[in-house]
Tab-separated table of C-alpha atoms and ligand atoms in Angstrom:
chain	number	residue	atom	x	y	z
P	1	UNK	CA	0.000	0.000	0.000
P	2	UNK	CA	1.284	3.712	-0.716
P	3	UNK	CA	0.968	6.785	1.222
P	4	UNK	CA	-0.980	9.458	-0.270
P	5	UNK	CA	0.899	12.236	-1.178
P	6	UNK	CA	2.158	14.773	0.984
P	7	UNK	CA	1.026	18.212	-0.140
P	8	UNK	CA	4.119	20.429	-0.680
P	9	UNK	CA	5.270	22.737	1.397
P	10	UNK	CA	4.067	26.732	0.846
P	11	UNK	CA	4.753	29.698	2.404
P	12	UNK	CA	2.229	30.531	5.091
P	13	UNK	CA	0.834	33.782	7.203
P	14	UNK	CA	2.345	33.468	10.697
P	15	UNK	CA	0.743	35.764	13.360
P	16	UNK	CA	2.870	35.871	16.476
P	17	UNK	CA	0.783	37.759	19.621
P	18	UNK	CA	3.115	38.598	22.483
P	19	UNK	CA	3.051	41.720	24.670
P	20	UNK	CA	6.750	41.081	24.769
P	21	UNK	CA	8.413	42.854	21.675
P	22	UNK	CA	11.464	40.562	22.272
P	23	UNK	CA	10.065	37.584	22.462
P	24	UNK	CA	7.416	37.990	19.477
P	25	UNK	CA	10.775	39.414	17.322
P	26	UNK	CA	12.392	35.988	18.338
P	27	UNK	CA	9.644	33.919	16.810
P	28	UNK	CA	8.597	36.101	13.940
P	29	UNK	CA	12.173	35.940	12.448
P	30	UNK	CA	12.537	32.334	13.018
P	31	UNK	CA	9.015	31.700	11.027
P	32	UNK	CA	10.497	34.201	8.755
P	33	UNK	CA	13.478	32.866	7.615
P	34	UNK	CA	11.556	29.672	7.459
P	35	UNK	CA	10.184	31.396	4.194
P	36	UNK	CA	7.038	32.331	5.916
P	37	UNK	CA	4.586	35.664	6.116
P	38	UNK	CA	5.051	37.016	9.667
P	39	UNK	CA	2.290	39.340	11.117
P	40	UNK	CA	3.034	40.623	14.842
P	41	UNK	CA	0.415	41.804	17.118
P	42	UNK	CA	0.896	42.765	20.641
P	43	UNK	CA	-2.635	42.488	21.882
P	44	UNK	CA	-6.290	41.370	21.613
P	45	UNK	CA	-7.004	44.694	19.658
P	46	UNK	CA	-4.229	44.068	16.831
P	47	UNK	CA	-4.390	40.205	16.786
P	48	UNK	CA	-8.506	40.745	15.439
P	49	UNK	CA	-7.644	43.023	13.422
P	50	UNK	CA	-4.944	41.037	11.355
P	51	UNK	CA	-7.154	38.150	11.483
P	52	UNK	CA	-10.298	40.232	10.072
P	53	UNK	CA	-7.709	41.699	7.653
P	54	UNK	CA	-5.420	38.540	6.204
P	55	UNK	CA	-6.047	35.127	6.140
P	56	UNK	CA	-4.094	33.905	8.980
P	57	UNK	CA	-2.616	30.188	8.598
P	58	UNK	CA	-0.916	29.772	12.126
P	59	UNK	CA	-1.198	31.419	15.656
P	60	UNK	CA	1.690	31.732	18.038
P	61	UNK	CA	-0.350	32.811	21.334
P	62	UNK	CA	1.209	34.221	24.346
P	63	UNK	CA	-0.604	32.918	26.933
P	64	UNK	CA	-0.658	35.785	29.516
P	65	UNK	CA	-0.962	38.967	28.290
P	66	UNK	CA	-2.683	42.284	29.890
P	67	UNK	CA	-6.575	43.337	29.292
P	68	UNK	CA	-7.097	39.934	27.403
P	69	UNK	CA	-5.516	36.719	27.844
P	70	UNK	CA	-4.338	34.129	25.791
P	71	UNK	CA	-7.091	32.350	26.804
P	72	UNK	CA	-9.771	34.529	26.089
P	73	UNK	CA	-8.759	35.345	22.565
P	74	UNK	CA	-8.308	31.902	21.669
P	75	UNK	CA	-11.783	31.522	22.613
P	76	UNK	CA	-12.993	34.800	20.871
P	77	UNK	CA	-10.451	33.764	17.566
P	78	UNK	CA	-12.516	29.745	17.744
P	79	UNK	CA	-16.011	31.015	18.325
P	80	UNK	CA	-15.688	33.781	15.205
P	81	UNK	CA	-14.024	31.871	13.225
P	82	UNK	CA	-16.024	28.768	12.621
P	83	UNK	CA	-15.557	28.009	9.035
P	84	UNK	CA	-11.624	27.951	9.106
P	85	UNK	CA	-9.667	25.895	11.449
P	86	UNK	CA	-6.593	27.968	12.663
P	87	UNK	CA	-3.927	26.011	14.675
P	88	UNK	CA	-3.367	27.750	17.606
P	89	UNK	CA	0.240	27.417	19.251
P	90	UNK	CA	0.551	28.632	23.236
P	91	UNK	CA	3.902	30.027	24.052
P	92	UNK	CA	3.814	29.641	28.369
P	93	UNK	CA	6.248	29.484	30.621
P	94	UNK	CA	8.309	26.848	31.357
P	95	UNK	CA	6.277	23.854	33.706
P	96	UNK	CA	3.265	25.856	33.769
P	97	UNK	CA	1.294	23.051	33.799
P	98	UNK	CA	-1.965	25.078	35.015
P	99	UNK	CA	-1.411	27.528	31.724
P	100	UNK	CA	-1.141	24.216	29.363
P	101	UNK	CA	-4.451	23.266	31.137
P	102	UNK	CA	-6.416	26.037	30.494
P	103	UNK	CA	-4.708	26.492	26.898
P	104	UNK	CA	-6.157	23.344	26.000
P	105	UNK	CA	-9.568	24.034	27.953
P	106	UNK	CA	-9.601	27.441	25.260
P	107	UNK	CA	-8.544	25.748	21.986
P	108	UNK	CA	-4.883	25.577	21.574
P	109	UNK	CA	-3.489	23.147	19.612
P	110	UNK	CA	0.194	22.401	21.099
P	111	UNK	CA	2.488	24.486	23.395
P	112	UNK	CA	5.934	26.157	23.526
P	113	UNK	CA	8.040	26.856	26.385
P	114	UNK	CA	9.624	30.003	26.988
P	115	UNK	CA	12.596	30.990	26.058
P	116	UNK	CA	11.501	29.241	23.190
P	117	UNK	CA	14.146	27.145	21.829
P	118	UNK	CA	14.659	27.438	17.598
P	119	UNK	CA	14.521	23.638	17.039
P	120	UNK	CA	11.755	23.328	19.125
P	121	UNK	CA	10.046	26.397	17.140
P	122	UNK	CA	10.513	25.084	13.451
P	123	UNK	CA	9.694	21.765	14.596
P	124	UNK	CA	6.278	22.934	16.044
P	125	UNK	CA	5.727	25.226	13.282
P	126	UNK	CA	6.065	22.431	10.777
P	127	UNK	CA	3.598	20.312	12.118
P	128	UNK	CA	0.992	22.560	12.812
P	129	UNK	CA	1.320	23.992	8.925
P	130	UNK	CA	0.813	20.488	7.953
P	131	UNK	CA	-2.563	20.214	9.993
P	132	UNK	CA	-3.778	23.755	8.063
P	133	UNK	CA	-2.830	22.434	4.738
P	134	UNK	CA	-4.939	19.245	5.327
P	135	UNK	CA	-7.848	21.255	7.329
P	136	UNK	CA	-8.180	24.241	4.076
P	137	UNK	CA	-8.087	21.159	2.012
P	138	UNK	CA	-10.858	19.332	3.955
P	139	UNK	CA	-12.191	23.020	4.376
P	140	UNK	CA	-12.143	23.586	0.131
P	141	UNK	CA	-13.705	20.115	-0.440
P	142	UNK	CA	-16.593	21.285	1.821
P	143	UNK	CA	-17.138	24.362	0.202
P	144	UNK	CA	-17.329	22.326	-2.827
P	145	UNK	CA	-19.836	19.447	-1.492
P	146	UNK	CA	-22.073	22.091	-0.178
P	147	UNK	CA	-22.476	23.670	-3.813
P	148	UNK	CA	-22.881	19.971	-5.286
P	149	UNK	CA	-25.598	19.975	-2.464
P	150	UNK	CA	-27.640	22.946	-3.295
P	151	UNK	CA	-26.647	23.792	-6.901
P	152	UNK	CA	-28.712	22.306	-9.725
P	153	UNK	CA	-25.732	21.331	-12.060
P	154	UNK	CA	-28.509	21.819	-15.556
P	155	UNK	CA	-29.673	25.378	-14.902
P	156	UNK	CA	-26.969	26.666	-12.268
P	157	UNK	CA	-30.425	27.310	-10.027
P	158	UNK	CA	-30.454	26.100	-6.299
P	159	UNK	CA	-32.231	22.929	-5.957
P	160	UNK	CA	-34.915	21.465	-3.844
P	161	UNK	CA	-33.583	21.471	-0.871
P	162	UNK	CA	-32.140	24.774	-0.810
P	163	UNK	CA	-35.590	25.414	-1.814
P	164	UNK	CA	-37.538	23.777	0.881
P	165	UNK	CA	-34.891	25.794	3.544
P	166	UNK	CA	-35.495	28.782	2.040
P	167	UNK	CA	-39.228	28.205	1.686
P	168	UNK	CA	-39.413	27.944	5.792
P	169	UNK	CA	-37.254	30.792	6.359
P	170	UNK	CA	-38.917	33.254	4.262
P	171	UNK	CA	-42.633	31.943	5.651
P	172	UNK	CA	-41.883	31.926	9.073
P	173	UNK	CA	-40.149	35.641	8.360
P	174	UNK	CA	-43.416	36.963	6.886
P	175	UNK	CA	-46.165	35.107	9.175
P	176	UNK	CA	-43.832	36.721	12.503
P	177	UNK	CA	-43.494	40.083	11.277
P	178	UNK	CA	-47.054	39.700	9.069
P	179	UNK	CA	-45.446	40.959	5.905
P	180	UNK	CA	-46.815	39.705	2.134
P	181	UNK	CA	-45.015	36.817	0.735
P	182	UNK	CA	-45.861	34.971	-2.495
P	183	UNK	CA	-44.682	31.907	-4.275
P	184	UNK	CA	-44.195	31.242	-7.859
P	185	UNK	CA	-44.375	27.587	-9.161
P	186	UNK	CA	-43.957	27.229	-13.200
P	187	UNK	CA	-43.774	24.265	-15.347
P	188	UNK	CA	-43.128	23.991	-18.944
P	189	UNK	CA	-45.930	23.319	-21.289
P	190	UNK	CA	-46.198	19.668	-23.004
P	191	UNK	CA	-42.402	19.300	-21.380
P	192	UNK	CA	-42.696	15.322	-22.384
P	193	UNK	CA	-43.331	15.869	-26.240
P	194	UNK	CA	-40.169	17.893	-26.630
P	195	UNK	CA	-38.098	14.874	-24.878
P	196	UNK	CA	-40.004	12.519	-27.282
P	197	UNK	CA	-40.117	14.632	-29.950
P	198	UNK	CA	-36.046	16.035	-30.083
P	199	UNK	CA	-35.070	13.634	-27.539
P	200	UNK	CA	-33.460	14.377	-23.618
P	201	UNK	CA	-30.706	16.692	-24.944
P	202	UNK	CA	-32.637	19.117	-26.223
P	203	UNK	CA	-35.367	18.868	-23.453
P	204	UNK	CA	-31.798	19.786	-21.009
P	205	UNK	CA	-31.569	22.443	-23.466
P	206	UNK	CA	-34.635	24.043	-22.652
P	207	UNK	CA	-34.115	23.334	-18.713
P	208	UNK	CA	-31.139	25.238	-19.463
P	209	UNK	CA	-32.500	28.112	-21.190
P	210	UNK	CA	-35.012	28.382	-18.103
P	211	UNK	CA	-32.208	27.969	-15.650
P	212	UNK	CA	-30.435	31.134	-17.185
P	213	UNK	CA	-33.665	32.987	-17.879
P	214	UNK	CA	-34.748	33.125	-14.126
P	215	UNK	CA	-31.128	33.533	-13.447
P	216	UNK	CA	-31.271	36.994	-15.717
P	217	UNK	CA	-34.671	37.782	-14.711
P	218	UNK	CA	-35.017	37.301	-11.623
P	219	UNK	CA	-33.421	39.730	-8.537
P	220	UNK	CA	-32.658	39.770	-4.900
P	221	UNK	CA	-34.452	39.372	-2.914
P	222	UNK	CA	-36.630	37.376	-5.067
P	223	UNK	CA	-35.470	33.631	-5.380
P	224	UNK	CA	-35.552	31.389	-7.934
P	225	UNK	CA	-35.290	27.260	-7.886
P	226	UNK	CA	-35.295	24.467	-9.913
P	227	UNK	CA	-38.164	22.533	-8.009
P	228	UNK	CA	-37.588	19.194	-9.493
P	229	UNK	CA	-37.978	18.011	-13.146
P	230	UNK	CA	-39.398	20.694	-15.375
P	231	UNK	CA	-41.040	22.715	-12.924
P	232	UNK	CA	-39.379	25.484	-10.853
P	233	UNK	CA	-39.897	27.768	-7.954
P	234	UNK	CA	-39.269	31.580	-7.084
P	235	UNK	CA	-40.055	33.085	-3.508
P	236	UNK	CA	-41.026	36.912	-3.562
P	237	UNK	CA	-40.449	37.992	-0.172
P	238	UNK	CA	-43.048	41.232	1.059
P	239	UNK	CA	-44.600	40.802	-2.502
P	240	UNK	CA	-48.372	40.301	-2.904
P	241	UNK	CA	-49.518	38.045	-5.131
P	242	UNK	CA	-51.052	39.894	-7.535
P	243	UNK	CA	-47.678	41.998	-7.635
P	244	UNK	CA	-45.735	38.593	-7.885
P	245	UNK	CA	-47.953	38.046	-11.236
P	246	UNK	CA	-45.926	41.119	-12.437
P	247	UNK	CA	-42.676	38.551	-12.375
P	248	UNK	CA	-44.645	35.797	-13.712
P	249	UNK	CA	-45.853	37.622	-16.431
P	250	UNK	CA	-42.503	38.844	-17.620
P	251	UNK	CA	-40.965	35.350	-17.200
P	252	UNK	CA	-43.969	33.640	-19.273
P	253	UNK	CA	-43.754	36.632	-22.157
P	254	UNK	CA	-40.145	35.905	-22.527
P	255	UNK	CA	-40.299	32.245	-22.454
P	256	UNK	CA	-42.907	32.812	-25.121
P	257	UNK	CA	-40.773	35.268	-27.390
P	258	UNK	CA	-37.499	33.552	-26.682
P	259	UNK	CA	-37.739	29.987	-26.563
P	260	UNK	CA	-37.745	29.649	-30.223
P	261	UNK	CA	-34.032	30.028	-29.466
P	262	UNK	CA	-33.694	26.912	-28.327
P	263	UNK	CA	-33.268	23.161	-31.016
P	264	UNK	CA	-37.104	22.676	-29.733
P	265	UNK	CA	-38.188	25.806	-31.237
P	266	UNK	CA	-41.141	27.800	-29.364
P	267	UNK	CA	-42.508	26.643	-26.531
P	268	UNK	CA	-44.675	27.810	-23.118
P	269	UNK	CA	-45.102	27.890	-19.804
P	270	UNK	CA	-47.317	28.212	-16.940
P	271	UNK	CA	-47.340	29.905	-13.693
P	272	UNK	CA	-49.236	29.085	-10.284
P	273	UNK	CA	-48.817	31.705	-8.148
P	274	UNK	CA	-49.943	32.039	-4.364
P	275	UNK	CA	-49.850	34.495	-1.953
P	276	UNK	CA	-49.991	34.446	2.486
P	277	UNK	CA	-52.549	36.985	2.370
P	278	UNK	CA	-54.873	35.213	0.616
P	279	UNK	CA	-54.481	32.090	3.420
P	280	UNK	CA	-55.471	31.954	6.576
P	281	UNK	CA	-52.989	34.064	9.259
P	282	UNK	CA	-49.870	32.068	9.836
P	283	UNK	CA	-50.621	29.476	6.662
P	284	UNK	CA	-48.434	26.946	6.795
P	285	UNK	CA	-45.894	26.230	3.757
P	286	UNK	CA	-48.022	23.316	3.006
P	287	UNK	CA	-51.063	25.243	2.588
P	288	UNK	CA	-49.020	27.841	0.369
P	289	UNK	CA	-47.678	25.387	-1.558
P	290	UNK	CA	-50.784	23.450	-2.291
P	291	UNK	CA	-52.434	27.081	-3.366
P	292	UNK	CA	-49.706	27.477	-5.829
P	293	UNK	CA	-50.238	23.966	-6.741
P	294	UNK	CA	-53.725	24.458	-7.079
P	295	UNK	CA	-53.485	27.608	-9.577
P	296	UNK	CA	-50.603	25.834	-11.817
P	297	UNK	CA	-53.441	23.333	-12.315
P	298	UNK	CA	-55.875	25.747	-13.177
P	299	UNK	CA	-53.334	27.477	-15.528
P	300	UNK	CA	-52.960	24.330	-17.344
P	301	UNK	CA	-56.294	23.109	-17.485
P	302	UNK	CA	-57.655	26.499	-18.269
P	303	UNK	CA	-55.625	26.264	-21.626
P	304	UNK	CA	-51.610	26.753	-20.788
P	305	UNK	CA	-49.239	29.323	-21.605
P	306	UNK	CA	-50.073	31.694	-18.614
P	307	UNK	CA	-50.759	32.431	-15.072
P	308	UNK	CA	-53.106	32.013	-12.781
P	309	UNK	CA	-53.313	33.284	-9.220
P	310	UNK	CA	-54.757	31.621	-6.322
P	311	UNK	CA	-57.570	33.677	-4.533
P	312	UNK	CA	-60.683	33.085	-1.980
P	313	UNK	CA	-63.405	34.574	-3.683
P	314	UNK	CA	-64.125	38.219	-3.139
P	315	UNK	CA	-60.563	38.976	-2.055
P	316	UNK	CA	-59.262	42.411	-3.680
P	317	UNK	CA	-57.065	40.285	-5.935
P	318	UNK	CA	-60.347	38.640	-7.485
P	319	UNK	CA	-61.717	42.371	-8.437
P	320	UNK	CA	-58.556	43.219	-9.662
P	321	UNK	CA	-58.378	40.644	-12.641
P	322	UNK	CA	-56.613	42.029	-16.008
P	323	UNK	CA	-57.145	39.463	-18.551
P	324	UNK	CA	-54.822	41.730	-20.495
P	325	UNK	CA	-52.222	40.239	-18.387
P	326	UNK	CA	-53.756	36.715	-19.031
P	327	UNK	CA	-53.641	36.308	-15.367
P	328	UNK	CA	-56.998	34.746	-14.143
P	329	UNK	CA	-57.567	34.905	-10.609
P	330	UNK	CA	-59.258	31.499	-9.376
P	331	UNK	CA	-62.161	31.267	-7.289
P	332	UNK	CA	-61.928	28.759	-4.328
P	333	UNK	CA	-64.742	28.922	-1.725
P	334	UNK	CA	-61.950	28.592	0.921
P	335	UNK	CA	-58.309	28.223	2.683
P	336	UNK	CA	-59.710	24.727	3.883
P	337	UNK	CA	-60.817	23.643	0.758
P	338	UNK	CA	-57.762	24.407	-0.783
P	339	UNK	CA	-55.692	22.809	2.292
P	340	UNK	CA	-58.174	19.667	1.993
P	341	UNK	CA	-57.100	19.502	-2.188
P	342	UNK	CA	-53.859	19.229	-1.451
Z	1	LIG	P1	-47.889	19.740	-18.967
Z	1	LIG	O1	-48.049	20.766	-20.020
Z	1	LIG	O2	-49.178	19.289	-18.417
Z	1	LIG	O3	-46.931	20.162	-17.897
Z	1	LIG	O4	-47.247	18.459	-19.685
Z	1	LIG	P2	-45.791	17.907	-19.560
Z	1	LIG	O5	-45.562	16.986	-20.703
Z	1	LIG	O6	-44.820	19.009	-19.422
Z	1	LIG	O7	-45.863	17.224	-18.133
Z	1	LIG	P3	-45.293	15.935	-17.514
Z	1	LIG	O8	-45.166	16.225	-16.041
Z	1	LIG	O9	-46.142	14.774	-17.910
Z	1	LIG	O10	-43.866	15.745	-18.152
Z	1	LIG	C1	-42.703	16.149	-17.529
Z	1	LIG	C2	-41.578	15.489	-18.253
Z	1	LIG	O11	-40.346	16.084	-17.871
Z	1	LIG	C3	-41.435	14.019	-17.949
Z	1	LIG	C4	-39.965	13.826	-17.630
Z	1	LIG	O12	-39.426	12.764	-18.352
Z	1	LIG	C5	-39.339	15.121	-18.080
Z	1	LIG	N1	-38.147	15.488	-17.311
Z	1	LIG	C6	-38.027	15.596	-15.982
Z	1	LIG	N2	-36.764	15.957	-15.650
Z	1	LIG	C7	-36.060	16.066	-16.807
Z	1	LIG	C8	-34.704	16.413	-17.126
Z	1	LIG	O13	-33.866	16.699	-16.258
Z	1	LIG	N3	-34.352	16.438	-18.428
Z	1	LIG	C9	-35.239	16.149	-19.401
Z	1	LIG	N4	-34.822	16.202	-20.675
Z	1	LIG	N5	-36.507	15.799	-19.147
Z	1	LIG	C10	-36.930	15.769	-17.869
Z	2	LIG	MG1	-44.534	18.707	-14.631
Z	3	LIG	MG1	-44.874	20.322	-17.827
């Protein structure tokens, strides 16, 4: 069996804090000549700031220093800095077994004695850039997974799940503070024939052309999804649904005008759109969801290639229709009939 390969050896940012000019001189030059960037702070104040400033690789901590401790900062540096794992080297005095205690208790990661002895310096330093290499690595590959995660590879939309977080988020947001919220739900018109008709490629195509449509079209802090399949999502956040329609509208026109772009040639959509204050105070994102549902249908069974609001009859968004817009506004007697579809 092989080892895997060691990952080579870079020059990394070194921040030494020490009260003691002398002693944090000592250390930075050693680190220095080692090849490495040295920052040098001499307290609490300083060391944040570097760390806010530069990407720090490697601490060297003096463990008793005035106003804030060692200790303290360590557990400041660990708490703010979640996402990157900074090895944290205390620098104590010689047998202070109760410092070493209370280093570890904070977050260090290994301990020099002072004086602090060169060999003992690059030997620590070594070893504790090796355990940053492999944590940004580990830290990078993360980064990476999470994207895979939440990314829809097709249309370079977030996916279902980053949908269904954002969905509770954004509900729970409005129903506390009783702002509007609406939700969007579109699916492309007789998605199946162009599969069977031009085959899968071209039916990612389209996806694709969707993907980079909403992508264009739609803006913070509107959000837009790839549901699942051919359908897809946006969230309008303090948006009424009637105003959301706005959005739909100018997503459906384009599609319409655009699409022809595509190897399928012209094709359609159609929007469901829902809104809170059409539900019942504090609806739940199942209730929403079904009402978007619930006008998608409508929008498709009512003849495609537009959008259709969900609203309880005699609501303003009912008097309001413009079949201009080819928006129709559904009746449904009530929430609980709607709740009771779903
Ligand atoms: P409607 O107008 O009623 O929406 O009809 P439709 O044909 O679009 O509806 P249906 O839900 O029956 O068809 C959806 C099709 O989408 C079926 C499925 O094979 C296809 N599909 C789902 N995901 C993908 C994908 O990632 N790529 C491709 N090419 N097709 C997909
Ligand atoms: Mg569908
Ligand atoms: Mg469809």
């Amino acid at each position: 069996m092989t080892n895997p390969p060691q990952p080579a050896p870079t020059s990394a940012h070194v921040l030494v804090v020490d009260d003691d000019v002398t002693s944090a001189r000592h250390i930075g030059d050693l680190a220095a000549n080692l090849g490495h960037r040295v920052s040098l702070a001499k307290n609490w104040v300083e060391a944040l700031r570097v760390f806010a400033e530069s990407e720090i690789d490697l601490v060297f901590m003096d463990a008793v220093m005035p106003d804030m401790d060692g200790f303290k900062l360590t557990q400041l540096i660990r708490s703010r800095y979640k996402k990157r794992y900074v090895p944290i080297v205390f620098v104590t005095g010689l047998n202070d077994s109760k410092a070493r205690q209370l280093g570890v208790e904070a977050g260090a990661d290994d301990f020099l004695s002072k004086p602090v002895e060169d060999l003992e310096l690059r030997v620590r330093l070594t070893a504790m850039l090796r355990i940053r290499r492999l944590t940004a690595a580990l830290e990078e590959k993360t980064r990476e997974l999470e994207i895979i995660a939440t990314e829809d590879k097709l249309t370079g939309l977030k996916n279902r799940r980053r949908f269904d977080e954002a969905f509770a988020t954004e509900l729970s947001r409005a129903n506390r503070y009783q702002k509007a919220f609406s939700m969007l739900l579109f699916d492309i018109d007789h998605f199946k024939r162009i599969n069977d008709t031009f085959g899968h490629a071209v039916g990612d195509e389209v996806l694709s052309f969707v993907g980079k449509m909403m992508r264009d079209l739609v803006r913070v802090p509107d959000m837009a999804f790839r549901y699942g399949g051919e359908e897809f999502a946006i969230l309008t956040p303090e948006t009424r649904a009637q105003d959301a329609s706005v959005l739909a509208e100018r997503l459906r026109k384009y599609f319409e005008a655009n699409s022809h772009k595509t190897s399928a040639g012209a094709q359609t959509l159609s929007v469901g759109i829902a809104g809170v204050e059409e539900l019942s105070p504090g609806a739940s994102a199942e209730e929403l969801f079904a009402a978007a549902d619930e006008a998608l249908y409508r929008a498709k069974s009512s003849g495609r290639n537009r959008c259709c609001i969900h609203a309880i009859t005699g609501s303003p968004a009912t008097q309001d229709e413009d079949p201009a817009m080819s928006t129709v506004v559904i009746p449904v007697e009530s929430t609980n009939e709607v709740a009771k579809a779903s």
